[in-house]
Amino acid sequence: MNDKVFQIWQKKREQGFVNWLFKSTTGAVAFYLVFSIAFQYSSIGEMGMLAFLQSQLLNYVLFTALMLCANGLLWLYRESSYKKEARRRNII
């Protein structure tokens, strides 16, 4: 882990797990919603926006759950790498 990545993660871990998980997942879900609507715009016109969102609700819920799991695992991986590097640098 280089110095820049180490410093960035040190700042992010100060936010706390839940706060970081919420922000990361919210960002990913918002990105997914926007591009889902943008790329499937032609079917929205036929169905109407509300009907389209209702038909895609299961996809949005599933994506959110998967992103929560993926971001949780990403946190654990980064935290493990950070602690290993901190021990190597004799910080911990």
Tab-separated table of C-alpha atoms in Angstrom:
chain	number	residue	atom	x	y	z
A	1	MET	CA	0.000	0.000	0.000
A	2	ASN	CA	1.590	3.286	-1.027
A	3	ASP	CA	1.552	6.435	1.110
A	4	LYS	CA	-1.262	8.148	-0.778
A	5	VAL	CA	-3.640	5.164	-0.532
A	6	PHE	CA	-2.668	4.680	3.107
A	7	GLN	CA	-3.476	8.317	3.966
A	8	ILE	CA	-6.763	8.272	2.047
A	9	TRP	CA	-7.952	5.131	3.805
A	10	GLN	CA	-6.842	6.510	7.157
A	11	LYS	CA	-9.171	9.483	6.607
A	12	LYS	CA	-12.048	7.334	5.344
A	13	ARG	CA	-11.875	4.938	8.267
A	14	GLU	CA	-12.316	7.909	10.632
A	15	GLN	CA	-15.837	8.305	9.195
A	16	GLY	CA	-16.742	4.921	10.599
A	17	PHE	CA	-17.977	1.757	8.962
A	18	VAL	CA	-21.704	2.529	8.908
A	19	ASN	CA	-21.277	6.064	7.581
A	20	TRP	CA	-18.868	4.918	4.853
A	21	LEU	CA	-21.109	1.973	3.955
A	22	PHE	CA	-24.159	4.250	3.685
A	23	LYS	CA	-22.373	6.825	1.507
A	24	SER	CA	-20.797	4.244	-0.783
A	25	THR	CA	-24.000	2.277	-1.259
A	26	THR	CA	-26.122	5.393	-1.778
A	27	GLY	CA	-23.719	6.647	-4.445
A	28	ALA	CA	-23.727	3.322	-6.285
A	29	VAL	CA	-27.526	2.988	-6.140
A	30	ALA	CA	-28.039	6.565	-7.370
A	31	PHE	CA	-25.653	5.894	-10.264
A	32	TYR	CA	-27.538	2.682	-11.082
A	33	LEU	CA	-30.936	4.416	-10.976
A	34	VAL	CA	-29.866	7.264	-13.242
A	35	PHE	CA	-28.287	5.026	-15.849
A	36	SER	CA	-31.058	2.467	-15.644
A	37	ILE	CA	-33.577	5.169	-16.476
A	38	ALA	CA	-31.332	6.751	-19.127
A	39	PHE	CA	-30.642	3.530	-21.019
A	40	GLN	CA	-34.213	2.235	-20.839
A	41	TYR	CA	-35.870	5.551	-21.668
A	42	SER	CA	-37.723	4.199	-24.681
A	43	SER	CA	-39.672	1.700	-22.571
A	44	ILE	CA	-40.436	4.397	-19.989
A	45	GLY	CA	-42.277	6.454	-22.598
A	46	GLU	CA	-44.609	3.595	-23.373
A	47	MET	CA	-45.255	2.561	-19.759
A	48	GLY	CA	-45.000	5.827	-17.894
A	49	MET	CA	-42.408	6.613	-15.239
A	50	LEU	CA	-44.309	5.226	-12.243
A	51	ALA	CA	-45.123	1.922	-13.949
A	52	PHE	CA	-41.502	1.588	-15.070
A	53	LEU	CA	-40.162	2.175	-11.556
A	54	GLN	CA	-42.632	-0.342	-10.124
A	55	SER	CA	-41.583	-2.947	-12.670
A	56	GLN	CA	-37.927	-2.370	-11.799
A	57	LEU	CA	-38.399	-2.249	-8.009
A	58	LEU	CA	-37.129	-5.789	-7.428
A	59	ASN	CA	-33.996	-5.028	-9.461
A	60	TYR	CA	-33.345	-1.889	-7.400
A	61	VAL	CA	-33.815	-3.715	-4.097
A	62	LEU	CA	-31.585	-6.587	-5.189
A	63	PHE	CA	-28.889	-4.211	-6.433
A	64	THR	CA	-28.991	-2.282	-3.152
A	65	ALA	CA	-28.626	-5.475	-1.108
A	66	LEU	CA	-25.747	-6.691	-3.259
A	67	MET	CA	-23.995	-3.333	-3.009
A	68	LEU	CA	-24.351	-3.380	0.773
A	69	CYS	CA	-22.665	-6.794	0.846
A	70	ALA	CA	-19.988	-5.841	-1.680
A	71	ASN	CA	-19.155	-2.574	0.086
A	72	GLY	CA	-19.061	-4.360	3.435
A	73	LEU	CA	-16.575	-6.870	2.039
A	74	LEU	CA	-14.584	-4.057	0.444
A	75	TRP	CA	-14.355	-2.320	3.832
A	76	LEU	CA	-13.068	-5.512	5.456
A	77	TYR	CA	-10.466	-5.982	2.722
A	78	ARG	CA	-9.249	-2.389	2.876
A	79	GLU	CA	-9.188	-2.413	6.665
A	80	SER	CA	-7.141	-5.615	6.631
A	81	SER	CA	-4.684	-4.105	4.151
A	82	TYR	CA	-4.490	-0.918	6.218
A	83	LYS	CA	-3.756	-2.791	9.448
A	84	LYS	CA	-1.124	-4.928	7.745
A	85	GLU	CA	0.571	-1.800	6.387
A	86	ALA	CA	0.274	-0.003	9.731
A	87	ARG	CA	2.020	-2.940	11.454
A	88	ARG	CA	4.712	-2.879	8.790
A	89	ARG	CA	5.246	0.839	9.449
A	90	ASN	CA	5.163	0.250	13.248
A	91	ILE	CA	2.167	2.574	13.684
A	92	ILE	CA	0.006	-0.017	15.450
